Short mmCIF file of C-alpha atoms in Angstrom, two decimals:
data_model
loop_
_atom_site.label_atom_id
_atom_site.label_comp_id
_atom_site.label_asym_id
_atom_site.label_seq_id
_atom_site.Cartn_x
_atom_site.Cartn_y
_atom_site.Cartn_z
CA MET A 1 122.12 82.71 105.19
CA SER A 2 123.47 86.76 106.67
CA THR A 3 122.79 88.34 103.73
CA ILE A 4 119.67 89.56 102.69
CA LEU A 5 120.03 91.91 99.93
CA GLU A 6 122.66 91.31 97.09
CA CYS A 7 123.16 92.11 93.89
CA LYS A 8 125.09 90.01 91.39
CA SER A 9 126.51 93.25 88.20
CA LEU A 10 122.85 94.40 88.63
CA GLY A 11 122.01 97.17 85.12
CA LYS A 12 119.23 98.66 84.77
CA ARG A 13 118.13 100.98 81.63
CA PHE A 14 114.99 103.58 80.70
CA GLY A 15 115.43 103.10 76.75
CA ASN A 16 118.99 103.68 75.99
CA LYS A 17 119.80 105.96 79.19
CA PRO A 18 121.08 103.69 82.18
CA ALA A 19 119.65 104.03 85.07
CA LEU A 20 122.38 101.60 86.89
CA SER A 21 125.37 99.73 85.39
CA ASP A 22 126.78 96.64 87.11
CA VAL A 23 126.03 96.92 90.89
CA SER A 24 127.53 94.21 92.71
CA LEU A 25 127.30 94.25 96.56
CA GLU A 26 126.34 92.76 99.43
CA VAL A 27 124.33 93.55 102.03
CA ALA A 28 124.40 92.08 105.69
CA ARG A 29 121.40 91.17 107.73
CA GLY A 30 120.50 93.67 111.18
CA GLN A 31 122.10 97.01 109.88
CA ILE A 32 121.20 100.13 108.98
CA VAL A 33 122.04 101.55 106.47
CA GLY A 34 122.72 104.27 104.11
CA LEU A 35 122.19 104.52 100.59
CA LEU A 36 123.73 107.66 99.59
CA GLY A 37 123.92 109.68 96.70
CA PRO A 38 122.68 112.95 94.59
CA ASN A 39 119.22 113.99 93.26
CA GLY A 40 119.24 111.35 89.91
CA SER A 41 121.54 109.06 91.06
CA GLY A 42 120.00 105.78 90.92
CA LYS A 43 119.12 105.22 95.30
CA SER A 44 115.06 104.90 93.83
CA THR A 45 115.75 102.08 91.10
CA LEU A 46 117.39 99.78 92.99
CA ILE A 47 114.89 99.83 95.61
CA LYS A 48 112.12 99.52 92.86
CA LEU A 49 114.26 96.73 91.01
CA ALA A 50 114.54 94.66 94.76
CA ASN A 51 111.05 95.32 95.11
CA GLY A 52 110.26 93.59 92.32
CA LEU A 53 108.53 96.68 90.26
CA LEU A 54 111.46 97.30 88.24
CA THR A 55 112.40 94.26 86.30
CA PRO A 56 116.60 94.96 85.68
CA SER A 57 117.40 94.63 82.12
CA ASN A 58 121.32 92.87 83.53
CA GLY A 59 122.41 90.82 86.03
CA LYS A 60 120.52 89.32 89.76
CA ILE A 61 118.78 91.19 92.81
CA LEU A 62 118.60 88.23 94.88
CA VAL A 63 116.60 89.34 98.37
CA GLY A 64 117.63 86.43 101.14
CA GLY A 65 118.77 84.59 98.12
CA ARG A 66 115.61 84.83 96.29
CA GLU A 67 114.59 87.38 93.02
CA PRO A 68 112.04 89.65 93.25
CA ASP A 69 108.54 86.98 94.09
CA ILE A 70 105.83 86.35 96.39
CA GLU A 71 107.88 85.32 98.91
CA THR A 72 110.57 88.01 98.63
CA LYS A 73 107.36 90.97 99.08
CA LYS A 74 106.19 89.09 102.53
CA ILE A 75 109.77 90.32 104.35
CA ILE A 76 110.54 93.15 102.97
CA SER A 77 108.43 96.75 104.49
CA TYR A 78 108.83 99.40 101.31
CA LEU A 79 107.94 103.37 101.96
CA PRO A 80 108.15 104.98 98.83
CA GLU A 81 108.94 107.88 97.86
CA ARG A 82 105.57 109.13 96.23
CA THR A 83 101.92 108.64 97.81
CA TYR A 84 100.82 105.25 96.76
CA LEU A 85 97.08 105.07 99.06
CA ASN A 86 93.75 105.73 97.46
CA ASP A 87 92.73 109.60 99.34
CA TRP A 88 89.59 108.54 100.01
CA MET A 89 90.41 105.48 102.72
CA ARG A 90 90.44 106.20 105.89
CA VAL A 91 93.44 105.87 108.31
CA HIS A 92 91.52 102.83 109.78
CA GLU A 93 90.85 101.21 107.30
CA ILE A 94 94.60 101.18 105.58
CA ILE A 95 95.51 99.48 108.54
CA GLU A 96 93.05 96.90 108.09
CA PHE A 97 93.79 96.50 104.43
CA PHE A 98 98.13 96.06 105.26
CA SER A 99 96.41 93.20 108.38
CA ASP A 100 94.49 91.64 105.43
CA PHE A 101 97.25 91.26 103.59
CA TYR A 102 100.63 91.07 105.59
CA ALA A 103 101.41 88.42 108.10
CA ASP A 104 103.67 90.35 110.40
CA PHE A 105 101.51 93.40 110.46
CA LYS A 106 100.95 94.83 114.01
CA PRO A 107 97.87 97.07 114.33
CA GLU A 108 97.93 98.44 117.93
CA LYS A 109 100.88 99.04 117.13
CA ALA A 110 100.34 101.59 113.87
CA TYR A 111 97.65 103.10 116.76
CA ASP A 112 100.01 103.52 118.77
CA MET A 113 102.06 105.41 116.75
CA LEU A 114 99.22 107.12 115.06
CA LYS A 115 98.11 108.46 119.16
CA ARG A 116 101.36 109.71 119.76
CA LEU A 117 101.35 111.78 116.41
CA ASN A 118 98.12 113.20 117.77
CA ILE A 119 96.98 111.25 113.23
CA ASP A 120 92.88 110.69 114.28
CA PRO A 121 92.48 106.94 112.48
CA GLN A 122 89.19 107.92 111.20
CA ASP A 123 90.30 111.18 108.95
CA ARG A 124 89.90 110.07 105.49
CA LEU A 125 94.57 110.67 103.48
CA ARG A 126 92.44 113.47 100.68
CA THR A 127 92.26 116.09 103.84
CA MET A 128 96.08 115.86 105.31
CA SER A 129 99.03 118.28 104.62
CA LYS A 130 101.86 115.90 102.48
CA GLY A 131 103.63 116.32 105.95
CA THR A 132 101.07 114.15 107.69
CA LYS A 133 100.32 111.54 104.67
CA GLU A 134 104.34 110.68 105.14
CA LYS A 135 103.72 110.56 108.88
CA VAL A 136 100.96 107.52 107.73
CA GLN A 137 103.32 105.93 105.50
CA LEU A 138 105.89 105.16 107.37
CA ILE A 139 103.87 104.13 110.41
CA LEU A 140 102.33 101.71 108.20
CA VAL A 141 105.42 100.29 106.94
CA MET A 142 107.75 100.74 110.60
CA SER A 143 104.15 97.94 112.34
CA ARG A 144 104.82 95.78 110.00
CA GLU A 145 108.41 93.33 111.50
CA ALA A 146 109.75 92.84 108.26
CA ASP A 147 113.58 91.33 107.72
CA LEU A 148 114.80 94.21 105.27
CA TYR A 149 113.36 97.81 105.91
CA LEU A 150 113.77 99.84 102.27
CA LEU A 151 113.12 103.63 103.73
CA ASP A 152 112.89 105.64 99.85
CA GLU A 153 113.88 109.31 101.59
CA PRO A 154 112.20 108.61 104.43
CA ILE A 155 112.79 112.76 105.90
CA GLY A 156 113.14 114.26 102.71
CA GLY A 157 109.11 115.84 102.46
CA VAL A 158 109.25 116.78 106.81
CA ASP A 159 110.15 119.87 108.06
CA PRO A 160 113.21 119.73 109.91
CA ALA A 161 111.98 118.97 113.72
CA ALA A 162 110.28 116.61 112.53
CA ARG A 163 112.70 114.70 110.96
CA ASP A 164 113.95 113.74 114.59
CA TYR A 165 110.81 112.30 115.42
CA ILE A 166 110.79 109.97 112.27
CA LEU A 167 114.24 108.93 113.09
CA GLN A 168 113.10 108.05 116.29
CA THR A 169 109.85 106.12 114.74
CA ILE A 170 112.42 104.09 112.84
CA LEU A 171 115.23 102.94 114.83
CA GLY A 172 112.22 102.78 118.18
CA ASN A 173 110.11 100.22 116.11
CA TYR A 174 111.85 97.96 113.82
CA ASN A 175 112.55 94.31 113.79
CA GLU A 176 115.78 94.26 115.89
CA ASN A 177 117.08 91.20 113.61
CA GLY A 178 115.16 93.11 110.22
CA THR A 179 117.94 95.40 108.10
CA ILE A 180 117.03 98.95 107.08
CA ILE A 181 117.81 100.25 103.86
CA ILE A 182 117.81 104.12 104.25
CA SER A 183 118.21 106.44 100.98
CA THR A 184 118.58 109.74 101.20
CA HIS A 185 120.88 112.70 99.64
CA LEU A 186 120.61 114.74 103.90
CA ILE A 187 123.17 112.99 105.36
CA SER A 188 123.71 114.63 107.99
CA ASP A 189 120.81 114.17 110.01
CA ILE A 190 120.64 110.61 109.93
CA GLU A 191 124.11 110.22 110.12
CA LYS A 192 124.31 109.03 114.06
CA ILE A 193 121.91 106.22 113.41
CA LEU A 194 124.03 103.99 110.20
CA ASP A 195 125.81 101.14 110.94
CA TYR A 196 127.15 101.19 106.93
CA VAL A 197 126.83 103.51 103.74
CA ILE A 198 126.57 102.32 100.11
CA PHE A 199 127.48 105.24 98.11
CA ILE A 200 126.26 106.17 94.86
CA ASN A 201 126.09 107.74 91.50
CA GLN A 202 125.58 107.85 87.96
CA GLY A 203 124.30 104.65 88.40
CA ARG A 204 127.71 103.71 89.79
CA VAL A 205 128.22 101.72 93.06
CA ILE A 206 131.83 104.12 94.36
CA LEU A 207 132.39 103.01 97.37
CA THR A 208 131.00 100.74 100.11
CA SER A 209 132.08 100.70 103.77
CA SER A 210 131.05 100.87 107.61
CA VAL A 211 130.04 103.83 109.31
CA ASP A 212 133.23 103.51 112.30
CA ASP A 213 135.67 102.89 109.18
CA ILE A 214 134.72 106.04 107.98
CA ARG A 215 135.21 108.00 111.27
CA ASP A 216 138.10 106.07 113.16
CA ASN A 217 140.18 105.13 110.04
CA GLN A 218 139.34 108.34 107.96
CA GLY A 219 138.53 110.63 110.70
CA LYS A 220 136.37 112.19 109.41
CA THR A 221 132.60 111.84 109.12
CA VAL A 222 129.72 110.52 106.66
CA ASP A 223 128.69 113.97 105.61
CA ALA A 224 132.17 115.43 104.67
CA LEU A 225 133.18 112.19 103.23
CA PHE A 226 130.20 112.61 101.33
CA ARG A 227 130.98 116.73 100.06
CA GLU A 228 134.77 115.03 99.10
CA VAL A 229 133.60 112.39 97.15
CA PHE A 230 130.07 114.35 95.24
CA LYS A 231 132.35 117.37 95.45
CA CYS A 232 130.71 119.47 92.37
CA MET B 1 93.85 86.41 98.80
CA LEU B 2 92.32 86.15 96.07
CA GLY B 3 88.88 87.34 98.70
CA LYS B 4 90.43 90.13 100.13
CA LEU B 5 91.35 91.34 96.67
CA LEU B 6 87.68 90.25 95.42
CA LYS B 7 86.40 92.88 98.68
CA TYR B 8 88.69 95.97 98.39
CA GLU B 9 88.20 95.99 94.75
CA MET B 10 84.30 95.69 95.44
CA ARG B 11 84.51 98.70 97.92
CA ALA B 12 87.03 100.87 95.15
CA THR B 13 84.45 100.55 92.91
CA GLY B 14 81.31 100.54 94.87
CA ARG B 15 81.34 103.79 96.37
CA THR B 16 81.71 105.09 92.39
CA LEU B 17 78.55 103.53 90.61
CA LEU B 18 76.19 102.03 93.64
CA PRO B 19 74.98 106.06 93.79
CA LEU B 20 74.98 106.35 90.00
CA PHE B 21 72.24 102.53 90.18
CA LEU B 22 70.52 104.48 93.34
CA SER B 23 69.72 107.87 91.25
CA LEU B 24 69.08 105.95 88.19
CA LEU B 25 66.67 103.94 89.57
CA LEU B 26 64.85 107.05 91.84
CA VAL B 27 65.25 108.98 88.47
CA ALA B 28 63.54 106.63 86.99
CA GLY B 29 60.23 106.19 90.14
CA ILE B 30 60.16 109.69 89.92
CA SER B 31 58.96 109.62 86.02
CA ARG B 32 57.08 106.55 86.58
CA LEU B 33 55.11 109.25 89.30
CA LEU B 34 54.42 112.16 86.79
CA PHE B 35 53.28 109.80 84.58
CA GLY B 36 50.99 108.27 86.84
CA ALA B 37 50.06 111.78 88.19
CA GLY B 38 47.82 112.57 85.65
CA HIS B 39 50.18 114.68 83.88
CA GLN B 40 49.92 115.69 80.00
CA LYS B 41 53.04 112.85 77.92
CA TRP B 42 55.05 116.33 76.81
CA ASP B 43 54.21 118.70 80.01
CA VAL B 44 57.77 120.09 81.59
CA ALA B 45 58.30 118.01 84.19
CA THR B 46 57.66 115.26 82.63
CA VAL B 47 60.56 115.34 79.54
CA ILE B 48 63.00 117.05 82.22
CA SER B 49 62.75 113.98 84.63
CA LEU B 50 63.07 111.98 81.66
CA ALA B 51 65.59 113.51 79.95
CA VAL B 52 67.58 113.78 83.17
CA TYR B 53 66.94 109.69 83.43
CA ALA B 54 68.44 109.50 79.91
CA VAL B 55 71.33 111.43 81.17
CA ILE B 56 72.01 109.41 83.98
CA MET B 57 71.20 106.08 82.28
CA ALA B 58 74.00 107.52 79.29
CA GLY B 59 76.23 108.53 81.77
CA MET B 60 76.01 105.27 83.93
CA PHE B 61 77.36 103.07 80.95
CA VAL B 62 79.76 105.35 81.19
CA MET B 63 81.42 105.55 84.07
CA THR B 64 81.16 101.50 84.21
CA PHE B 65 83.62 101.90 81.70
CA VAL B 66 85.14 104.64 82.53
CA VAL B 67 86.11 102.55 85.84
CA MET B 68 87.54 99.52 84.64
CA ILE B 69 89.75 100.62 82.98
CA GLN B 70 90.61 103.25 85.85
CA ARG B 71 90.88 100.57 88.36
CA PHE B 72 93.21 98.59 86.25
CA TYR B 73 95.58 101.73 84.93
CA ARG B 74 95.26 103.24 87.86
CA ASN B 75 95.68 100.96 90.38
CA LEU B 76 97.61 98.79 89.14
CA LEU B 77 100.37 100.27 86.75
CA SER B 78 100.45 104.40 88.10
CA ASP B 79 101.38 105.28 91.90
CA GLU B 80 99.38 103.20 93.63
CA GLY B 81 100.93 100.27 91.94
CA TYR B 82 103.56 100.58 94.69
CA LEU B 83 101.30 99.48 97.36
CA MET B 84 99.76 96.94 95.09
CA PHE B 85 102.87 95.12 93.72
CA THR B 86 104.17 94.98 96.91
CA LEU B 87 101.06 93.53 98.43
CA PRO B 88 102.26 89.20 98.59
CA VAL B 89 100.50 88.47 96.32
CA LYS B 90 100.76 87.02 92.50
CA PRO B 91 99.71 88.97 89.27
CA TRP B 92 97.28 87.01 87.80
CA LYS B 93 95.06 87.57 91.14
CA HIS B 94 95.33 91.45 90.49
CA ILE B 95 93.72 90.48 86.96
CA VAL B 96 91.35 88.30 88.16
CA SER B 97 89.88 90.58 90.73
CA LYS B 98 89.70 93.33 88.37
CA LEU B 99 88.05 91.60 85.80
CA LEU B 100 85.39 89.53 87.87
CA VAL B 101 84.37 92.84 89.43
CA SER B 102 84.55 94.83 86.23
CA MET B 103 82.03 92.07 84.81
CA MET B 104 79.96 91.71 88.07
CA TRP B 105 79.14 95.12 87.35
CA ILE B 106 79.00 95.39 83.82
CA VAL B 107 75.71 92.95 84.45
CA VAL B 108 74.58 94.81 87.67
CA SER B 109 74.34 98.70 84.98
CA VAL B 110 72.90 96.19 82.51
CA ALA B 111 70.02 95.18 85.05
CA VAL B 112 69.54 98.41 86.79
CA ALA B 113 68.76 99.12 83.19
CA LEU B 114 66.44 96.39 83.04
CA VAL B 115 64.54 96.91 86.06
CA SER B 116 64.46 101.08 85.62
CA ILE B 117 62.74 100.69 82.21
CA ILE B 118 60.40 98.40 83.47
CA ILE B 119 59.42 101.09 86.17
CA VAL B 120 59.36 104.17 83.79
CA ASN B 121 57.06 101.91 81.53
CA TYR B 122 54.74 99.52 83.49
CA ARG B 123 51.34 98.96 81.85
CA PRO B 124 48.92 96.98 84.20
CA GLY B 125 49.08 94.06 81.61
CA ALA B 126 52.91 94.56 80.76
CA TRP B 127 53.88 91.24 82.68
CA THR B 128 51.87 88.51 81.40
CA LYS B 129 53.32 89.97 77.20
CA MET B 130 56.76 89.86 78.95
CA ILE B 131 57.03 86.47 79.89
CA THR B 132 54.33 85.56 76.51
CA PHE B 133 57.48 87.55 74.49
CA SER B 134 59.95 85.50 76.60
CA GLY B 135 58.68 82.24 76.27
CA GLY B 136 59.49 83.04 72.34
CA LEU B 137 62.86 83.06 73.03
CA GLY B 138 63.40 80.16 72.93
CA SER B 139 64.94 76.81 75.57
CA SER B 140 65.99 77.02 78.38
CA ALA B 141 69.09 75.41 77.31
CA HIS B 142 69.35 78.25 74.09
CA PHE B 143 69.31 80.43 77.16
CA LEU B 144 71.81 79.19 78.78
CA ALA B 145 73.50 79.51 75.95
CA PHE B 146 73.10 82.60 75.73
CA ILE B 147 74.01 84.03 78.71
CA VAL B 148 77.38 81.95 78.53
CA SER B 149 78.27 83.50 75.10
CA ALA B 150 77.14 86.90 76.54
CA LEU B 151 79.71 86.11 79.71
CA VAL B 152 82.56 84.83 77.93
CA SER B 153 82.68 87.37 75.43
CA LEU B 154 82.38 90.40 77.98
CA ALA B 155 84.89 88.27 79.69
CA ALA B 156 87.34 88.65 76.44
CA GLY B 157 86.25 92.24 75.96
CA ILE B 158 87.74 93.33 78.79
CA LEU B 159 90.69 91.35 78.98
CA LEU B 160 91.29 93.00 75.71
CA ILE B 161 91.06 95.86 77.18
CA TYR B 162 94.07 95.29 79.36
CA ALA B 163 96.26 92.94 77.36
CA SER B 164 96.88 96.86 75.52
CA ILE B 165 96.86 98.79 78.23
CA ALA B 166 99.69 96.66 79.09
CA ILE B 167 101.51 96.59 76.48
CA GLY B 168 101.03 100.39 76.30
CA HIS B 169 103.03 100.05 79.68
CA LEU B 170 105.77 98.26 77.85
CA VAL B 171 106.37 101.07 76.57
CA ASN B 172 108.68 104.18 77.40
CA ARG B 173 106.66 107.13 76.46
CA HIS B 174 103.63 107.88 74.83
CA LYS B 175 101.80 104.92 77.31
CA VAL B 176 98.53 105.85 76.64
CA LEU B 177 99.44 106.18 73.04
CA ALA B 178 101.05 102.61 72.46
CA SER B 179 97.78 101.45 74.44
CA PHE B 180 95.67 102.25 71.54
CA ALA B 181 97.79 100.52 69.49
CA GLY B 182 98.47 97.84 71.65
CA PHE B 183 94.25 97.34 70.57
CA ILE B 184 94.31 97.62 67.52
CA VAL B 185 96.96 95.32 66.47
CA LEU B 186 95.12 93.18 68.95
CA ASN B 187 91.90 93.70 67.74
CA THR B 188 92.86 92.92 63.84
CA LEU B 189 94.92 90.31 65.17
CA THR B 190 91.46 88.76 66.10
CA GLN B 191 89.76 89.70 63.33
CA ILE B 192 92.26 87.29 60.72
CA VAL B 193 92.19 84.26 63.20
CA GLY B 194 88.77 84.52 63.73
CA GLN B 195 88.17 84.60 59.30
CA VAL B 196 90.39 82.36 59.70
CA PHE B 197 88.49 80.09 62.27
CA ARG B 198 85.37 80.64 60.26
CA SER B 199 86.67 79.19 57.56
CA LEU B 200 87.47 76.76 59.10
CA PHE B 201 84.16 76.02 60.79
CA HIS B 202 82.83 76.30 56.99
CA THR B 203 84.96 73.73 55.78
CA ILE B 204 84.28 71.39 58.57
CA GLN B 205 80.56 71.68 58.01
CA VAL B 206 80.26 71.97 55.03
CA ASN B 207 82.11 67.90 54.81
CA SER B 208 80.13 67.20 57.22
CA GLY B 209 77.07 64.51 55.92
CA HIS B 210 76.11 64.30 60.67
CA PHE B 211 74.93 68.04 60.60
CA ALA B 212 72.36 67.72 58.16
CA PHE B 213 69.80 69.59 59.93
CA ALA B 214 70.13 72.83 60.78
CA GLN B 215 69.72 72.44 64.45
CA ALA B 216 71.65 70.59 65.34
CA ARG B 217 74.21 73.45 62.97
CA SER B 218 73.37 75.81 65.17
CA GLU B 219 74.05 74.58 68.29
CA LEU B 220 77.61 73.29 67.01
CA ALA B 221 78.45 77.23 65.53
CA ILE B 222 77.25 78.41 68.81
CA ALA B 223 79.56 75.82 70.59
CA CYS B 224 83.07 77.10 68.71
CA ALA B 225 81.97 80.55 69.29
CA ILE B 226 82.02 79.85 72.65
CA ALA B 227 84.54 78.74 72.65
CA PHE B 228 86.48 80.22 70.53
CA MET B 229 85.99 83.68 72.81
CA VAL B 230 87.60 81.63 75.46
CA LEU B 231 90.52 80.70 73.67
CA LEU B 232 91.13 84.41 72.71
CA SER B 233 90.45 85.90 76.75
CA ALA B 234 92.58 82.93 78.01
CA ALA B 235 95.12 84.52 75.18
CA TYR B 236 95.01 87.70 76.35
CA PHE B 237 94.94 87.43 79.94
CA ALA B 238 98.47 85.41 79.58
CA VAL B 239 99.85 88.36 77.81
CA THR B 240 98.59 90.13 80.18
CA ASN B 241 99.59 88.65 83.14
CA HIS B 242 103.22 87.72 81.49
CA ILE B 243 103.97 91.60 81.03
CA LEU B 244 102.72 92.19 85.18
CA ALA B 245 104.60 89.09 86.66
CA LYS B 246 107.83 89.21 84.05
CA ARG B 247 108.39 92.78 82.24
CA LEU B 248 106.78 95.34 85.25
CA ASN B 249 108.78 99.03 85.08
CA LEU B 250 106.85 101.36 87.26
CA GLU B 251 107.85 105.00 86.08
#
C-alpha cells in the first residue's frame, strides 16, 4: 500500500478532443510531487479525474487502490483552480461547513492560519479580493489531515511575495504521512520543495523522475530541464 | 449526512425566499389596513398596495421556481459542484436534499399565498363559510388522497426538471439548449406512457365486474394515478442519479 495514486492507460476526451491520452503512472505516499506542464497540457483534467469530477473515457484512475467514490473523497483534500465557495457565506460559516462534512478537518488550525493572515472570520467572501479568496480556500484545504492533497495552481493568482507564504503554509500544515500533488507552470517558485516531478504535455506524460535524480545525475535544475523539454 | 445537507440547503434557499414570504404577508397586512381605514375601494393608496401585493405574489412563485432550478444547476453542475461533489456524500443524497427542500418551499409559498389572501379578504363570518365550503370537499380520506397526489405530482414535476438538467449536462456544448431538449423528450415519453397506462386502466375497468360502483371506481383511479406518479418520479430520479454518479463531467 505504498501507492496513493495510480493511473492505468487513463484517457479523457471532450467530444473529439483528447485532453489526456494513455496516461500510466504511480505516485508513492509521503512525497511532494510537482505536476508540471504548460497551460492546457491536461494537469487540471488529471486532478479532476482523481476527484471524480470527471469520468474517464478510457482506462482507470485509482486513489489508495479504489476508483473515485465516497471513500476516496474522505481522504483527498482538493484545491481547485477556481473559486468554488458561495460568495454569501461568512468565513466562519464555511469552516463550520467543512467541519460538518470532513471528519479530518481541524477548525482550530484554520482559525489559527486566518489570524496569521489577518483575515476576519466574520467577513463574507463577496467582500474579499481574488487573492484573499484563494488564501481562504488554501487554508480550508490545508486544515484537513488528508492522505492526498491535490492542489491545482495554488500559487497562480497571488503575487510573488505571497507565494512564499503560501508555500510555507502548505509545507507547515500538511499531514506528514500524506502526499501532495501540486500542479503549476511556475516551476522556479516551487522547485525547492518538490521530491518528485511529472512532466505532462498535450495530454501525455513525457517524464517522471525524482528531483534528486535530475539535480545529481543530469546536473540541472527542474526549471532548466522544463525549459529544455518544453522548448517552443 | 443527509440531515447536514438539508440544513445547508435550507439556509442557502431560505435567505432568498423567507424575505419574499414576509414581504407578501406585510403588504397583505398594509392592504388590509387601508381597506379597514375606510378608504374607498379604488382609492389610489389601495390600488397601489393591491398592485404591489399582486406583483410580490407573482414574484414569490416565480422565485420559488427559479431557486429550485438554480440550486440544482448552480450548486451541483457549475463551479460550486467542485465543492459539493468532493464532499464524501453519495450523489443521491444531494438529489434528495434538494428535492425535499424545493418541495417544502413550494408548499410553504402556497400556504403563504393562502394566508395572505385571507388577510386581505377576511370579513366577519368568513370562517364559518370557509368551514362549510371545505366540508363540501368530501371525506377526510379524499382530502388525504388529494394531498398525497398533489405532493407526488410535485415531486414528479421537480424530478422531471432535475433529470432534464442532468441530461443537458451530458452534452459538451449548448447545455441549456440540451436541457430543454431533454425536457421535451422526457415529457413526450411520459405522455405516451401515461396514455398507454390510462387505456390499460380503462380496459381493466370495462372488463371487470367488481367495480360497478362509481365511488369505488374513482378511488381506484386515484390510487392508480398516484402509483403512476410514484413510478415516474422513481424513473426521473434514477436517470438523474445515474448521470450524477456515473457520467459526471464538470467543466
